[in-house]
mmCIF file of C-alpha atoms in Angstrom:
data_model
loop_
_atom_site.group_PDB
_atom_site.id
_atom_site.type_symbol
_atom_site.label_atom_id
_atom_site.label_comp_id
_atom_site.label_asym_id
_atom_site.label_seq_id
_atom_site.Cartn_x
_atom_site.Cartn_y
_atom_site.Cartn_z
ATOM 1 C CA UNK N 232 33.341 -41.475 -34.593
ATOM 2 C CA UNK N 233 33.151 -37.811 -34.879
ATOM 3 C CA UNK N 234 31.254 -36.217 -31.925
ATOM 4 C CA UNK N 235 31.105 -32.796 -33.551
ATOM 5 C CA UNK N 236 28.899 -34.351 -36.193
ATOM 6 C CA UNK N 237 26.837 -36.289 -34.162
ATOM 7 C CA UNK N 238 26.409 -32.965 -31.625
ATOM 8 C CA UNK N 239 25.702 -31.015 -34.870
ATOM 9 C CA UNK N 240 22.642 -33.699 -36.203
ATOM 10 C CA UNK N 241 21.587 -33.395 -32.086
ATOM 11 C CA UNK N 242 21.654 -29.436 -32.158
ATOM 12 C CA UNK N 243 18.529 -30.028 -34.615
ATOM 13 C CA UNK N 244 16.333 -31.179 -31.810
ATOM 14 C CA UNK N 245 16.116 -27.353 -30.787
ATOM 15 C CA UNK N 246 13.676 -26.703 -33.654
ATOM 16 C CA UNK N 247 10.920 -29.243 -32.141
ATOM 17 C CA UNK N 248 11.123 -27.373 -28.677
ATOM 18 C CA UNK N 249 10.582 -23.922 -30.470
ATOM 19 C CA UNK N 250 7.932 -25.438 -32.417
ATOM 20 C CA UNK N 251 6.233 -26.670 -28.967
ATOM 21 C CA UNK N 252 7.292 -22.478 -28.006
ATOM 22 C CA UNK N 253 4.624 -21.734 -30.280
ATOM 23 C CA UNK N 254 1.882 -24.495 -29.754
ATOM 24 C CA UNK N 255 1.821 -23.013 -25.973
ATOM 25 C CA UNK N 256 2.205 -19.315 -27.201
ATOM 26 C CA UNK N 257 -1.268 -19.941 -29.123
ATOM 27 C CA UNK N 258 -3.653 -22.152 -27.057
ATOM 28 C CA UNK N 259 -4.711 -19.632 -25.129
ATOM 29 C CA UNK N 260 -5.945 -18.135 -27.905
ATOM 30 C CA UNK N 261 -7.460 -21.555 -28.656
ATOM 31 C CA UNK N 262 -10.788 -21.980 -26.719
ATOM 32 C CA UNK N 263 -11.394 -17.854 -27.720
ATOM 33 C CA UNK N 264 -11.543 -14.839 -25.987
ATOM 34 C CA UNK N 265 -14.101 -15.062 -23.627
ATOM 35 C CA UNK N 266 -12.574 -18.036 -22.578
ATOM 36 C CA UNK N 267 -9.767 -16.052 -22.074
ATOM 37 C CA UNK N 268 -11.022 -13.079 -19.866
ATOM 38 C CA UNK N 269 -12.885 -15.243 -17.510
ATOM 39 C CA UNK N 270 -9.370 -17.217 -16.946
ATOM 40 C CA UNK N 271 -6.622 -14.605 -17.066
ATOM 41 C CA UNK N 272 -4.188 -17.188 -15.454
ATOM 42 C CA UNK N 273 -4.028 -19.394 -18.118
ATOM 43 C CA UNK N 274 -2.109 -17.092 -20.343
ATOM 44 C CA UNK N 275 0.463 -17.304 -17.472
ATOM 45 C CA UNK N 276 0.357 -20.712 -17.099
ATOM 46 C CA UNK N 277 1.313 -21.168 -20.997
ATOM 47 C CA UNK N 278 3.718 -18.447 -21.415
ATOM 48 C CA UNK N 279 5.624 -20.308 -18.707
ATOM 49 C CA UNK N 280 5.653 -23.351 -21.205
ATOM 50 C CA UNK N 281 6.912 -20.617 -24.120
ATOM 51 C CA UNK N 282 9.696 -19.683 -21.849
ATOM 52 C CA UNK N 283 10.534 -23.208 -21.325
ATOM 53 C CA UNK N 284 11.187 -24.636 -24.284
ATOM 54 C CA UNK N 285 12.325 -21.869 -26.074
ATOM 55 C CA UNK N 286 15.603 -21.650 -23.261
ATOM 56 C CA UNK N 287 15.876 -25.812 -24.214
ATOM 57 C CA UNK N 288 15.455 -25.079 -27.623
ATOM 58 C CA UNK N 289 18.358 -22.512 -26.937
ATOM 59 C CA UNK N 290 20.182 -24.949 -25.019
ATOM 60 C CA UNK N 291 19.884 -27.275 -27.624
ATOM 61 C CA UNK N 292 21.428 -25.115 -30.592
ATOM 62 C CA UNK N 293 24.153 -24.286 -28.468
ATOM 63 C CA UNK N 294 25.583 -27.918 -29.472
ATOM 64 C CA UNK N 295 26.195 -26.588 -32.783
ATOM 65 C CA UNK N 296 29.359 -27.470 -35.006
ATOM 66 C CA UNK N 297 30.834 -23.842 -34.123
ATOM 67 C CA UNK N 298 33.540 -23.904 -37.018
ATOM 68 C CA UNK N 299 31.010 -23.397 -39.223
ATOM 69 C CA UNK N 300 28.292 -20.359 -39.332
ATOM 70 C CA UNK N 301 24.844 -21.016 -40.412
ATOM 71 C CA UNK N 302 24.425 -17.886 -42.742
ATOM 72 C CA UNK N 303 25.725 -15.361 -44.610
ATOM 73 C CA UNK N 304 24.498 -12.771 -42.522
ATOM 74 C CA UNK N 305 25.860 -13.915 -39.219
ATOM 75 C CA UNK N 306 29.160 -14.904 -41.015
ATOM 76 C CA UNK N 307 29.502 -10.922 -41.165
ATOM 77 C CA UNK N 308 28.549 -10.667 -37.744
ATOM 78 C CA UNK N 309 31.274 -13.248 -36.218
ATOM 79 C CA UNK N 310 34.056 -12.243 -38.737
ATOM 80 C CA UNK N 311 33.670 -8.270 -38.090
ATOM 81 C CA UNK N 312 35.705 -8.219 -34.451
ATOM 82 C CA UNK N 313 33.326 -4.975 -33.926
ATOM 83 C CA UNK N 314 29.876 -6.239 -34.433
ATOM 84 C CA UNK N 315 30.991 -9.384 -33.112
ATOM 85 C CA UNK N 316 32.038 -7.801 -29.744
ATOM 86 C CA UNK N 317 28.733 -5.620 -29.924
ATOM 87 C CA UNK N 318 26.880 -8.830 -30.303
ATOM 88 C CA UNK N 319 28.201 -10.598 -27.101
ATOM 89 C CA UNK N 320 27.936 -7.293 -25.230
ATOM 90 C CA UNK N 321 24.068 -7.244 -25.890
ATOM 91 C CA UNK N 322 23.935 -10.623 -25.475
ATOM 92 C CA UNK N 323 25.357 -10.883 -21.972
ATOM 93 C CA UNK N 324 23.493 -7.833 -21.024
ATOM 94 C CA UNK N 325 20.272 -9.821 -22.145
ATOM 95 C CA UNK N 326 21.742 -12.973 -20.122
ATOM 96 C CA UNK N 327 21.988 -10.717 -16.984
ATOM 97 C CA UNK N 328 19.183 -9.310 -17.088
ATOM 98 C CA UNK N 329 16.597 -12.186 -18.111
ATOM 99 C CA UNK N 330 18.898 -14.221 -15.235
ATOM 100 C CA UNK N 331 18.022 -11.381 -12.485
ATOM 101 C CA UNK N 332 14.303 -11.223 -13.645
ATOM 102 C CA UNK N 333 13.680 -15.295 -13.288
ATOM 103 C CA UNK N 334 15.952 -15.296 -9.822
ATOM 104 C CA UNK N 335 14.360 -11.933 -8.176
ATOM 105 C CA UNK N 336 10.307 -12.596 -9.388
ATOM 106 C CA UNK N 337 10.973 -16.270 -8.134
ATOM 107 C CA UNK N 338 12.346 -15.352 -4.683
ATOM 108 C CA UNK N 339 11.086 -11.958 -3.903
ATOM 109 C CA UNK N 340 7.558 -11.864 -5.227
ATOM 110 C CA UNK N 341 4.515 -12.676 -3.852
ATOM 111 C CA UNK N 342 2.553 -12.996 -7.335
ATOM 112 C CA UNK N 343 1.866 -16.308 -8.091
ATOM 113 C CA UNK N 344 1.879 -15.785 -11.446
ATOM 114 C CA UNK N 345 5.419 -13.887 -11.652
ATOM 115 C CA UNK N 346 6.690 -16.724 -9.870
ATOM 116 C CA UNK N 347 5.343 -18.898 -12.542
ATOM 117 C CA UNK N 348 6.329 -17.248 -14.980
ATOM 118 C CA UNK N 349 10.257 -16.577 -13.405
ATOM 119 C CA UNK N 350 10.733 -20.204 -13.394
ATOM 120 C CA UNK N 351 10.731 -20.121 -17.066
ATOM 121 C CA UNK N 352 12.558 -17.280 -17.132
ATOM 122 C CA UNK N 353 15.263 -19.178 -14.912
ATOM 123 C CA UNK N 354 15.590 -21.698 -17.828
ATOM 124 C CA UNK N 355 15.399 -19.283 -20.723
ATOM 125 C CA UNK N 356 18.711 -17.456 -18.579
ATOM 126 C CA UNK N 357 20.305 -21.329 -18.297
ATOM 127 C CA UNK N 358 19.565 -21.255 -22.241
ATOM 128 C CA UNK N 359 21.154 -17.850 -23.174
ATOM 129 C CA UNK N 360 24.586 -18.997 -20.596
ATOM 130 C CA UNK N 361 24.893 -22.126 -23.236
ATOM 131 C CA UNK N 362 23.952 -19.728 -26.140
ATOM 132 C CA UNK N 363 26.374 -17.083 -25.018
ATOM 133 C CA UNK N 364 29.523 -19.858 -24.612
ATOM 134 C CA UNK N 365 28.479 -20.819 -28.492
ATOM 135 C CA UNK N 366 28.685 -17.438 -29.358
ATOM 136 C CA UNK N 367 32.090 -16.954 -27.958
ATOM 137 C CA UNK N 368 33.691 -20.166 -29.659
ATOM 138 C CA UNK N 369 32.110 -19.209 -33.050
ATOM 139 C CA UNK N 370 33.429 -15.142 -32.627
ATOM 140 C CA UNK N 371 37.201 -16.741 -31.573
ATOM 141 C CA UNK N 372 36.584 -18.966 -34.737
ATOM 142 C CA UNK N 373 35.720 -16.691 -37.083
ATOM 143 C CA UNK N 374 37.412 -13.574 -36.577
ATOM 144 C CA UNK N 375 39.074 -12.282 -39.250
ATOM 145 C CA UNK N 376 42.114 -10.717 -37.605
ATOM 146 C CA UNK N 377 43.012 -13.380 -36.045
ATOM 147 C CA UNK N 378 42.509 -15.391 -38.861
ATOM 148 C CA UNK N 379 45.515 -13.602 -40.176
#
């Protein structure tokens, strides 16, 4: 049995959690927008789905086959040690930051709704950590100096 294969077919189930990302990012919309002005709160209430399953869709992809690259255009990304560097500096910096947001709006805030919407955030954070690791194995696997 190779597990990297079967981890690669499972990696797939990230695109049915984005695609649930987007049903919630448009049913507010649904019912129209009076509906929507005379219940503000729902738009919080389904962005907190959005953040949700787009940090397990993340999570998901992050069991990837990371000897391989997806693209052309990230394959110049990971293979360039300077843009690859740049792009896990701005990706932990995004990690950090989205991490802080979900931890401090859940804990410190009074709003119900930015505590709603932090819990998400939480799991989008737990998403980027898993994305992050992926990116590091694919930039040490596809380097080209050290390739060499």
């Amino acid at each position: 049995m190779n597990y990297r294969k079967i981890f690669q077919v499972i990696s797939y189930l990230q695109y049915p959690f984005i695609l649930l990302a987007l049903y919630f990012a448009a049913k507010p919309y649904f019912n129209g927008f009076d509906y929507l002005v005379k219940n503000p709160d729902i738009v919080f209430y389904n962005y907190n789905y959005v953040l949700i399953f787009i940090g397990l869709g993340f999570s998901f992809s992050t069991l990837q086959d990371t000897t391989k690259t997806q693209n052309n255009f990230s394959k110049k990304i990971w293979e360039n040690p300077k843009k690859g560097k740049l792009f896990i500096g701005i990706l932990s910096f995004f990690t950090f930051i989205i991490l802080t947001f979900g931890i401090f709006g859940y804990f410190i805030t009074n709003n119900e709704n930015i505590q709603q919407l932090s819990f998400g955030t939480i799991i989008l954070g737990i998403g980027f950590i898993g994305f992050l690791k992926t990116g590091l194995d694919v930039f040490e696997n596809h380097r080209l100096e050290k390739k060499n």
